[in-house]
């Protein structure tokens, strides 16, 4: 059961990425788009394009009916959801299958199971994966939960079971604040996600974010090693790399094997990521959640393993079993990805949509630029600010950093402010050079180094003038 | 004297702070300099639009959730 025509239910750089993978596999492509995206790059390179509605995502990219109609009208037999939008919506995955088409990703049931954070935690524990000390599933009795919070030690994180993207989280510093915040978090979760379920987890100070890429075919699962994504701003990753230099080989083997075990335990199908917090001081790691989709940072794994993860997920969706055994998945060198957003780092990362008035793309050995840009393209204000990702590969981390500096110096995107100067400044930071970072490192650093970035932007502007 | 309040940025215009709350201003309401008259969502972040003049709301020139461009007139004051 191969796929003949794939509809891409997304936009931006990931849509471009998926179309390229499909075309490389000899699969025809249909790109859906909103009124605001009629001239986006993905529309230009796809075989066909269908307008599915107004600029507002709720009326286009999140409109299941419009997407299914576009698929039927064009004779598509599969739908790739990319990341964001409907990618982790179990009901959408089910609706695609009910309409007689293939959803490129896990089953609706798996998405629902892993999307419920408390259930995913319980599943991880069942598969033998360590979880952050906290409640067993959703809290029902607030007094009992307060007792448990005291037992595991403050600060404690109160999280919405149905939450995501860093939303619906409260931190309680003591029992008194816990009693106040837990009911608040529950009613907020109810309002935002239609589900008031909350659970609690111990806050791990100075943790690193380590995540493992997995591939499963519904029967077996393998891992494709780990990525480190500790540099984050407002819980959003800005810089990702593979492998993590924070792990020793034994820990790497254990953490990666645990991710494959978890994927196998739920009969996982497709590409997915198991996320962990890693405590440098104790050497312990803890499961936090699973993302049941392709992720923004998948290219760093592709660079070190030589795999095409998007092509693999399309093949699996088409009915092929895993083509690689665990022992076949090697890794070479070091890769770093930085996210280029249309934001002005010298003005509080203010969004900066506009028209691309110049474009010089870095090339050369070990450099890859996954993006949605072309000369004259106007970036619309209606969606997220990700323009593209600059990915480099080198023999060592130092070589990759040098290559990133070189590639950033070659890159020119005229007409927009981007986050490129942030990465130039980060490359000069000793903590980044030595990889002495954690998930709460970047924000305080930005508070004290904002001026450096502004100066870099000034110099850049002077050079351009 | 008539005054126009323009959007400082492109994006999506909202008249209410959240879907369940009443609009910031209605036609006929008085507006002081610095009052919030709406929100513009740009690239998934929200920015309050503040009045740069004062008067009474004569009209809203765009509907709730309409796309707007930078410099587009949002509200006319009398």
Coordinates of C-alpha atoms in Angstrom, one line a residue:
Chain A
X1 CA 0.0 0.0 0.0
X2 CA 2.2 2.8 -1.2
X3 CA 1.3 6.5 -1.2
X4 CA 0.7 8.0 -4.7
X5 CA -0.4 11.6 -3.9
X6 CA 0.4 13.4 -0.7
X7 CA -1.5 16.4 0.6
X8 CA 0.5 18.7 2.9
X9 CA -1.7 20.2 5.6
X10 CA 0.7 22.8 6.8
X11 CA 2.7 25.8 5.6
X12 CA 6.1 27.5 5.8
X13 CA 9.4 25.7 5.8
X14 CA 8.1 22.3 7.0
X15 CA 5.7 22.2 4.0
X16 CA 8.7 22.8 1.7
X17 CA 10.6 20.1 3.5
X18 CA 7.8 17.5 3.2
X19 CA 7.1 18.3 -0.5
X20 CA 10.8 17.8 -1.3
X21 CA 10.9 14.4 0.5
X22 CA 7.7 13.3 -1.3
X23 CA 9.0 14.3 -4.7
X24 CA 12.3 12.5 -4.1
X25 CA 10.2 9.4 -3.4
X26 CA 8.3 9.8 -6.7
X27 CA 5.1 10.9 -4.9
X28 CA 2.8 13.6 -6.3
X29 CA 2.1 16.5 -4.0
X30 CA -0.9 18.8 -3.2
X31 CA -0.2 21.9 -1.1
X32 CA -3.2 23.5 0.7
X33 CA -3.0 27.2 1.6
X34 CA -4.9 30.1 3.1
X35 CA -5.7 33.3 1.3
X36 CA -2.6 34.8 2.9
X37 CA -0.3 32.1 1.7
X38 CA -1.2 31.8 -2.0
X39 CA 2.3 32.9 -3.0
X40 CA 4.3 30.9 -0.5
X41 CA 7.3 28.7 -1.6
X42 CA 5.5 25.4 -0.9
X43 CA 2.7 26.4 -3.3
X44 CA 5.3 27.2 -6.0
X45 CA 7.1 23.8 -5.7
X46 CA 4.1 21.5 -5.2
X47 CA 2.4 19.8 -8.1
X48 CA -1.0 21.2 -7.2
X49 CA -2.3 23.8 -4.8
X50 CA -5.7 24.3 -3.2
X51 CA -7.0 27.3 -1.3
X52 CA -8.7 26.1 1.9
X53 CA -9.9 29.4 3.4
X54 CA -9.1 32.8 5.0
X55 CA -5.9 33.9 6.7
X56 CA -7.0 32.9 10.2
X57 CA -5.6 29.4 10.9
X58 CA -8.8 28.4 12.6
X59 CA -10.6 28.9 9.3
X60 CA -7.9 27.2 7.1
X61 CA -5.0 25.2 8.4
X62 CA -7.2 24.0 11.4
X63 CA -10.3 23.4 9.3
X64 CA -10.5 19.6 9.1
X65 CA -13.5 19.6 6.7
X66 CA -11.8 22.0 4.2
X67 CA -8.6 19.9 4.3
X68 CA -10.4 16.6 3.7
X69 CA -12.4 18.1 0.9
X70 CA -9.2 19.4 -0.8
X71 CA -7.7 15.9 -0.5
X72 CA -10.8 14.2 -2.0
X73 CA -11.1 16.7 -4.8
X74 CA -7.5 16.2 -5.8
X75 CA -7.4 12.5 -5.4
X76 CA -4.8 12.5 -2.6
X77 CA -4.4 9.2 -0.8
X78 CA -2.4 10.5 2.2
X79 CA -2.1 13.7 4.4
X80 CA 1.1 14.9 6.1
X81 CA 0.4 17.3 9.0
X82 CA 3.9 18.7 9.5
X83 CA 4.3 20.1 13.0
X84 CA 2.0 22.4 14.9
X85 CA -1.6 22.9 13.6
X86 CA -3.3 19.5 13.4
X87 CA -0.2 17.4 13.7
X88 CA -1.0 16.2 17.2
X89 CA -4.7 16.2 17.0
X90 CA -5.9 12.6 17.4
X91 CA -9.4 13.4 16.1
X92 CA -7.9 14.7 12.9
X93 CA -5.8 11.6 12.4
X94 CA -8.9 9.5 12.9
X95 CA -11.0 11.7 10.5
X96 CA -8.3 11.2 7.8
X97 CA -8.4 7.4 8.3
X98 CA -12.2 7.4 8.4
X99 CA -12.2 9.2 5.1
X100 CA -10.2 6.3 3.6
X101 CA -6.9 8.1 3.5
X102 CA -3.5 7.6 5.2
X103 CA -2.5 9.9 8.0
X104 CA 1.3 10.3 7.9
X105 CA 1.9 9.7 11.6
X106 CA 0.8 7.5 14.5
X107 CA -2.8 6.4 15.0
X108 CA -5.3 8.7 16.5
X109 CA -5.4 6.6 19.6
X110 CA -1.6 6.8 20.1
X111 CA -1.7 10.6 19.6
X112 CA -4.5 10.9 22.2
X113 CA -2.6 8.6 24.7
X114 CA 0.7 10.5 24.4
X115 CA -1.0 13.9 24.1
X116 CA -2.6 13.4 27.6
X117 CA 0.5 14.3 29.6
X118 CA -0.6 12.4 32.7
X119 CA -1.4 9.3 30.8
X120 CA 1.9 9.5 28.8
X121 CA 3.8 9.7 32.1
X122 CA 2.0 6.6 33.4
X123 CA 2.8 4.8 30.1
X124 CA 6.5 5.8 30.4
X125 CA 6.6 4.5 34.0
X126 CA 5.1 1.3 32.8
X127 CA 7.7 0.9 30.1
X128 CA 10.4 1.4 32.7
X129 CA 11.4 4.9 31.8
X130 CA 12.2 7.2 34.8
X131 CA 9.8 10.0 35.3
X132 CA 10.2 13.2 37.2
X133 CA 9.0 12.7 40.8
X134 CA 5.3 13.7 41.0
X135 CA 1.7 12.5 41.0
X136 CA 0.6 9.2 39.6
X137 CA -1.7 10.5 36.9
X138 CA -4.3 13.3 37.2
X139 CA -4.9 14.8 40.7
X140 CA -8.4 14.4 42.0
X141 CA -8.0 15.2 45.7
X142 CA -6.4 18.6 46.3
X143 CA -5.5 17.9 49.9
X144 CA -3.9 14.6 49.1
X145 CA -2.0 16.4 46.3
X146 CA -0.8 19.1 48.7
X147 CA 0.6 16.3 50.9
X148 CA 2.4 14.7 48.0
X149 CA 3.9 18.1 47.0
X150 CA 5.3 18.4 50.5
X151 CA 6.7 14.9 50.2
X152 CA 8.5 15.4 46.9
X153 CA 9.8 18.8 47.9
X154 CA 9.2 22.3 46.6
X155 CA 9.3 24.0 44.1
X156 CA 6.7 21.9 42.4
X157 CA 5.3 22.4 38.9
X158 CA 1.5 22.1 38.4
X159 CA 0.8 21.2 34.8
X160 CA -2.4 20.9 32.8
X161 CA -2.8 17.3 31.5
X162 CA -4.1 18.6 28.2
X163 CA -1.7 21.5 27.9
X164 CA 1.2 22.1 25.5
X165 CA 3.8 24.6 24.3
X166 CA 4.5 25.7 27.9
X167 CA 0.9 26.8 28.5
X168 CA -1.0 25.9 31.6
X169 CA 2.0 25.7 34.0
X170 CA 2.2 27.1 37.5
X171 CA 5.1 26.8 39.9
X172 CA 4.4 26.5 43.7
X173 CA 7.2 27.4 46.1
X174 CA 5.5 26.1 49.2
X175 CA 2.4 24.3 50.5
X176 CA 0.4 27.5 50.9
X177 CA 1.0 28.7 47.4
X178 CA 0.2 25.1 46.1
X179 CA -3.2 25.2 47.7
X180 CA -3.9 28.5 46.0
X181 CA -2.4 27.7 42.6
X182 CA -3.6 24.2 42.0
X183 CA -7.3 25.0 41.7
X184 CA -6.4 28.1 39.6
X185 CA -4.4 25.9 37.2
X186 CA -7.3 23.5 37.0
X187 CA -9.9 26.1 36.1
X188 CA -7.5 27.7 33.6
X189 CA -6.9 24.4 32.0
X190 CA -10.6 23.8 31.8
X191 CA -11.1 27.1 30.1
X192 CA -8.2 26.8 27.7
X193 CA -8.2 23.1 26.8
X194 CA -11.7 22.0 27.8
X195 CA -10.1 19.6 30.4
X196 CA -9.4 20.6 33.9
X197 CA -7.1 17.7 34.6
X198 CA -3.8 18.7 36.3
X199 CA -0.8 16.7 37.6
X200 CA 2.3 17.7 39.5
X201 CA 6.1 17.3 39.0
X202 CA 9.1 18.3 41.0
X203 CA 11.0 21.2 39.4
X204 CA 14.5 20.1 38.4
X205 CA 16.7 23.2 38.7
X206 CA 19.4 23.7 36.0
X207 CA 18.2 20.8 33.9
X208 CA 19.2 20.1 30.3
X209 CA 16.7 19.3 27.7
X210 CA 17.6 16.1 26.0
X211 CA 15.3 14.4 23.5
X212 CA 15.6 11.2 21.5
X213 CA 14.4 10.7 17.9
X214 CA 12.6 7.5 17.3
X215 CA 11.1 5.7 14.3
X216 CA 8.5 3.0 14.7
X217 CA 6.5 0.9 12.2
X218 CA 3.7 -0.1 14.6
X219 CA 5.5 -3.3 15.6
X220 CA 9.2 -2.5 16.1
X221 CA 10.9 0.8 17.0
X222 CA 14.4 2.1 16.9
X223 CA 16.1 5.3 18.1
X224 CA 18.2 7.7 16.0
X225 CA 20.2 9.1 18.9
X226 CA 19.6 12.2 21.0
X227 CA 19.5 15.9 20.5
X228 CA 20.2 18.6 23.1
X229 CA 17.8 21.6 23.1
X230 CA 18.7 23.4 26.3
X231 CA 18.9 26.9 24.9
X232 CA 15.3 28.1 25.2
X233 CA 13.5 31.4 25.4
X234 CA 9.9 31.4 26.9
X235 CA 10.1 27.6 26.8
X236 CA 10.7 27.7 23.0
X237 CA 13.9 26.2 21.6
X238 CA 16.2 28.5 19.7
X239 CA 19.3 26.3 19.2
X240 CA 19.5 22.5 18.9
X241 CA 22.4 20.2 18.5
X242 CA 23.3 16.5 18.2
X243 CA 24.8 14.7 19.9
X244 CA 24.7 16.2 23.4
X245 CA 28.2 16.6 24.7
X246 CA 26.7 16.6 28.3
X247 CA 26.1 12.8 28.2
X248 CA 28.6 10.1 28.7
X249 CA 28.4 7.1 26.4
X250 CA 26.7 4.8 29.0
X251 CA 24.0 7.4 29.8
X252 CA 23.5 8.0 26.0
X253 CA 22.9 4.3 25.4
X254 CA 20.5 4.1 28.4
X255 CA 18.4 7.2 27.5
X256 CA 18.2 6.3 23.8
X257 CA 17.2 2.7 24.5
X258 CA 14.5 3.8 26.9
X259 CA 12.9 6.0 24.2
X260 CA 12.8 3.0 21.8
X261 CA 11.3 0.9 24.6
X262 CA 8.5 3.5 25.2
X263 CA 7.8 3.7 21.5
X264 CA 7.6 -0.1 21.2
X265 CA 5.3 -0.3 24.3
X266 CA 2.6 1.8 22.5
X267 CA 3.1 0.2 19.1
X268 CA 4.3 3.5 17.7
X269 CA 4.1 4.2 14.0
X270 CA 6.0 7.0 12.3
X271 CA 8.6 9.5 13.5
X272 CA 8.4 10.8 17.1
X273 CA 10.4 12.3 19.9
X274 CA 10.7 11.3 23.5
X275 CA 11.7 14.3 25.7
X276 CA 13.7 14.2 28.9
X277 CA 15.2 16.5 31.5
X278 CA 18.8 15.6 32.4
X279 CA 20.3 16.7 35.6
X280 CA 24.0 17.3 35.1
X281 CA 24.8 17.1 38.8
X282 CA 23.2 13.8 39.6
X283 CA 23.5 12.2 36.1
X284 CA 19.8 11.3 36.3
X285 CA 17.3 11.7 33.5
X286 CA 13.6 11.9 33.6
X287 CA 10.9 11.5 30.9
X288 CA 8.8 14.6 30.4
X289 CA 6.7 14.0 27.3
X290 CA 6.5 12.5 23.9
X291 CA 5.9 14.5 20.7
X292 CA 4.0 12.4 18.2
X293 CA 5.1 14.2 15.0
X294 CA 8.2 15.4 13.1
X295 CA 9.9 18.2 14.9
X296 CA 11.4 21.5 13.9
X297 CA 14.9 20.3 15.0
X298 CA 14.8 16.9 13.1
X299 CA 17.6 18.0 10.7
X300 CA 20.4 17.8 13.3
X301 CA 19.6 14.1 13.6
X302 CA 19.6 13.8 9.8
X303 CA 23.0 15.4 9.6
X304 CA 24.7 13.0 12.1
X305 CA 22.9 9.8 11.0
X306 CA 22.6 10.4 7.2
X307 CA 18.8 9.5 7.4
X308 CA 16.0 11.3 5.7
X309 CA 13.5 11.2 8.6
X310 CA 10.6 12.7 6.6
X311 CA 11.1 10.2 3.8
X312 CA 11.2 7.4 6.4
X313 CA 7.9 8.5 8.0
X314 CA 6.2 8.7 4.5
X315 CA 7.5 5.2 3.7
X316 CA 6.3 3.8 7.0
X317 CA 2.9 5.5 6.5
X318 CA 2.8 3.8 3.1
X319 CA 3.0 0.4 4.7
X320 CA 6.8 -0.3 4.6
X321 CA 8.4 -1.9 7.7
X322 CA 11.4 -0.2 9.3
X323 CA 14.2 -0.3 6.8
X324 CA 17.0 -0.1 9.4
X325 CA 17.9 -2.2 12.4
X326 CA 19.2 -0.4 15.5
X327 CA 22.8 -1.5 14.8
X328 CA 22.6 0.3 11.4
X329 CA 22.0 3.7 12.9
X330 CA 25.4 5.2 13.2
X331 CA 26.4 8.8 14.0
X332 CA 29.1 11.0 12.6
X333 CA 30.4 14.3 13.7
X334 CA 28.4 17.1 15.3
X335 CA 25.4 19.1 14.1
X336 CA 23.9 22.4 15.2
X337 CA 20.6 24.1 14.1
X338 CA 19.6 27.6 14.8
X339 CA 16.0 28.9 14.3
X340 CA 15.8 32.0 12.2
X341 CA 12.7 33.9 13.2
X342 CA 11.4 37.1 11.8
X343 CA 11.9 38.9 15.1
X344 CA 14.0 41.8 16.2
X345 CA 16.3 40.7 19.0
X346 CA 17.3 44.3 19.7
X347 CA 13.7 45.2 20.4
X348 CA 12.5 42.5 22.8
X349 CA 12.1 40.0 19.9
X350 CA 9.3 42.0 18.4
X351 CA 7.8 40.2 15.4
X352 CA 9.0 41.6 12.1
X353 CA 6.9 40.5 9.1
X354 CA 7.8 42.1 5.8
X355 CA 9.1 41.6 2.2
X356 CA 12.4 39.9 1.4
X357 CA 14.4 42.6 -0.4
X358 CA 17.6 40.6 -0.6
X359 CA 18.5 37.0 -0.1
X360 CA 22.0 35.4 0.0
X361 CA 21.9 31.8 1.2
X362 CA 25.1 30.3 2.7
X363 CA 26.3 27.1 1.1
X364 CA 29.5 25.1 1.1
X365 CA 30.5 21.9 2.9
X366 CA 28.4 20.9 5.9
X367 CA 25.8 23.7 5.6
X368 CA 22.1 23.3 5.1
X369 CA 19.4 26.0 5.1
X370 CA 15.7 24.7 5.4
X371 CA 13.6 27.7 4.7
X372 CA 10.5 29.3 3.1
X373 CA 12.0 32.4 1.5
X374 CA 12.6 33.7 -2.0
X375 CA 13.5 37.2 -3.2
X376 CA 10.3 39.4 -3.2
X377 CA 8.3 37.1 -0.9
X378 CA 6.2 38.9 1.7
X379 CA 6.2 37.1 5.1
X380 CA 2.6 37.3 6.3
X381 CA 1.9 38.5 9.9
X382 CA -0.7 35.8 10.6
X383 CA 1.4 32.8 11.6
X384 CA 4.5 32.0 13.7
X385 CA 7.7 33.8 13.0
X386 CA 9.9 30.9 11.9
X387 CA 11.5 31.7 8.5
X388 CA 13.9 28.9 8.4
X389 CA 16.6 26.9 10.1
X390 CA 20.3 27.1 9.5
X391 CA 21.9 23.7 10.1
X392 CA 25.6 22.9 10.1
X393 CA 27.7 19.8 10.5
X394 CA 31.3 19.4 11.4
X395 CA 33.7 16.7 12.7
X396 CA 33.5 18.1 16.2
X397 CA 31.4 20.5 18.1
X398 CA 34.1 23.2 17.8
X399 CA 34.2 22.6 14.0
X400 CA 30.4 22.9 13.8
X401 CA 30.5 26.2 15.8
X402 CA 33.1 27.6 13.4
X403 CA 31.0 26.5 10.5
X404 CA 27.9 28.1 12.0
X405 CA 29.8 31.4 12.4
X406 CA 30.9 31.2 8.8
X407 CA 27.4 30.4 7.5
X408 CA 25.8 33.2 9.6
X409 CA 28.3 35.7 8.2
X410 CA 27.4 34.6 4.6
X411 CA 23.6 34.8 5.3
X412 CA 21.8 38.0 4.1
X413 CA 18.1 38.4 4.5
X414 CA 17.1 42.0 3.5
X415 CA 13.9 43.7 4.5
X416 CA 13.4 41.7 7.7
X417 CA 14.8 41.7 11.2
X418 CA 15.9 38.2 12.1
X419 CA 17.3 36.3 15.1
X420 CA 20.7 35.8 13.3
X421 CA 22.5 38.3 15.4
X422 CA 21.4 36.4 18.6
X423 CA 23.3 33.4 17.3
X424 CA 26.4 35.4 16.4
X425 CA 26.4 36.7 20.0
X426 CA 25.8 33.2 21.5
X427 CA 28.8 31.8 19.5
X428 CA 31.0 34.3 21.4
X429 CA 29.6 33.3 24.8
X430 CA 32.0 31.1 26.9
X431 CA 29.2 29.0 28.4
X432 CA 27.9 28.2 24.9
X433 CA 31.4 27.4 23.7
X434 CA 31.9 25.0 26.6
X435 CA 28.2 23.8 26.5
X436 CA 27.7 24.8 30.1
X437 CA 24.1 25.6 29.6
X438 CA 20.7 24.6 30.9
X439 CA 17.1 25.3 30.1
X440 CA 17.0 28.5 32.3
X441 CA 20.4 29.8 31.0
X442 CA 19.4 31.9 28.0
X443 CA 16.8 34.4 29.4
X444 CA 19.1 35.8 32.2
X445 CA 21.9 35.9 29.7
X446 CA 19.7 37.9 27.3
X447 CA 19.0 40.4 30.1
X448 CA 22.7 41.2 30.5
X449 CA 23.8 40.8 26.8
X450 CA 21.0 42.5 24.9
X451 CA 23.3 45.4 24.2
X452 CA 25.9 43.2 22.5
X453 CA 23.2 41.9 20.1
X454 CA 22.0 45.4 19.4
X455 CA 25.6 46.5 18.7
X456 CA 26.1 43.6 16.3
X457 CA 22.9 44.6 14.5
X458 CA 24.2 48.2 14.3
X459 CA 27.5 47.0 12.8
X460 CA 25.6 44.7 10.4
X461 CA 23.5 47.7 9.3
X462 CA 26.6 49.9 8.8
X463 CA 28.2 47.2 6.6
X464 CA 25.1 46.8 4.5
X465 CA 24.8 50.5 4.0
Chain B
X1 CA -11.8 67.6 16.0
X2 CA -11.8 64.2 14.2
X3 CA -8.9 61.8 15.0
X4 CA -7.9 58.5 13.5
X5 CA -6.2 55.7 15.5
X6 CA -4.1 53.6 13.2
X7 CA -2.6 50.1 13.6
X8 CA 1.2 50.3 14.3
X9 CA 1.8 46.8 13.0
X10 CA 0.2 44.3 10.5
X11 CA -1.7 41.4 11.8
X12 CA -5.2 40.4 13.0
X13 CA -7.3 43.0 14.9
X14 CA -9.4 42.1 18.0
X15 CA -11.8 44.4 19.7
X16 CA -11.9 42.3 22.9
X17 CA -9.2 41.3 25.3
X18 CA -10.5 37.7 25.0
X19 CA -13.4 36.0 23.3
X20 CA -15.5 35.9 26.5
X21 CA -15.0 39.5 27.5
X22 CA -16.8 42.7 26.2
X23 CA -15.1 45.0 23.6
X24 CA -12.6 47.5 24.9
X25 CA -14.7 50.4 23.5
X26 CA -18.1 50.8 21.8
X27 CA -19.3 53.6 19.4
X28 CA -20.1 56.6 21.6
X29 CA -17.6 55.7 24.4
X30 CA -15.2 58.4 25.4
X31 CA -11.5 57.7 24.8
X32 CA -8.6 59.3 26.7
X33 CA -5.1 59.3 25.4
X34 CA -3.4 56.0 26.3
X35 CA -6.7 54.0 26.5
X36 CA -6.5 50.6 24.8
X37 CA -8.9 50.3 21.9
X38 CA -8.0 46.8 20.7
X39 CA -5.4 44.2 20.1
X40 CA -3.3 43.3 17.1
X41 CA -2.0 39.8 16.9
X42 CA 1.2 39.6 14.9
X43 CA 3.0 36.3 14.5
X44 CA 1.2 34.7 17.5
X45 CA 2.0 37.6 19.9
X46 CA -0.5 40.1 21.0
X47 CA 0.0 43.9 21.2
X48 CA -2.3 46.4 22.7
X49 CA -3.3 49.4 20.5
X50 CA -3.4 52.6 22.6
X51 CA -5.2 55.7 21.6
X52 CA -2.8 58.5 20.6
X53 CA -5.5 61.1 20.8
X54 CA -8.8 61.7 22.7
X55 CA -12.5 62.0 21.9
X56 CA -15.5 59.9 21.4
X57 CA -15.6 56.7 19.3
X58 CA -17.4 57.7 16.0
X59 CA -16.7 54.3 14.3
X60 CA -14.7 51.2 14.2
X61 CA -13.3 50.9 10.7
X62 CA -12.5 47.2 10.9
X63 CA -14.4 44.3 12.3
X64 CA -13.3 42.0 15.1
X65 CA -10.8 39.4 13.8
X66 CA -10.2 41.2 10.5
X67 CA -6.7 41.3 9.0
X68 CA -5.1 44.7 9.2
X69 CA -2.0 46.4 7.7
X70 CA 0.4 48.7 9.4
X71 CA -1.0 52.3 9.2
X72 CA -4.5 51.1 8.5
X73 CA -7.2 53.2 10.3
X74 CA -8.8 51.2 13.1
X75 CA -11.0 53.7 14.9
X76 CA -12.3 57.2 14.1
X77 CA -12.8 59.6 17.0
X78 CA -15.0 62.8 17.1

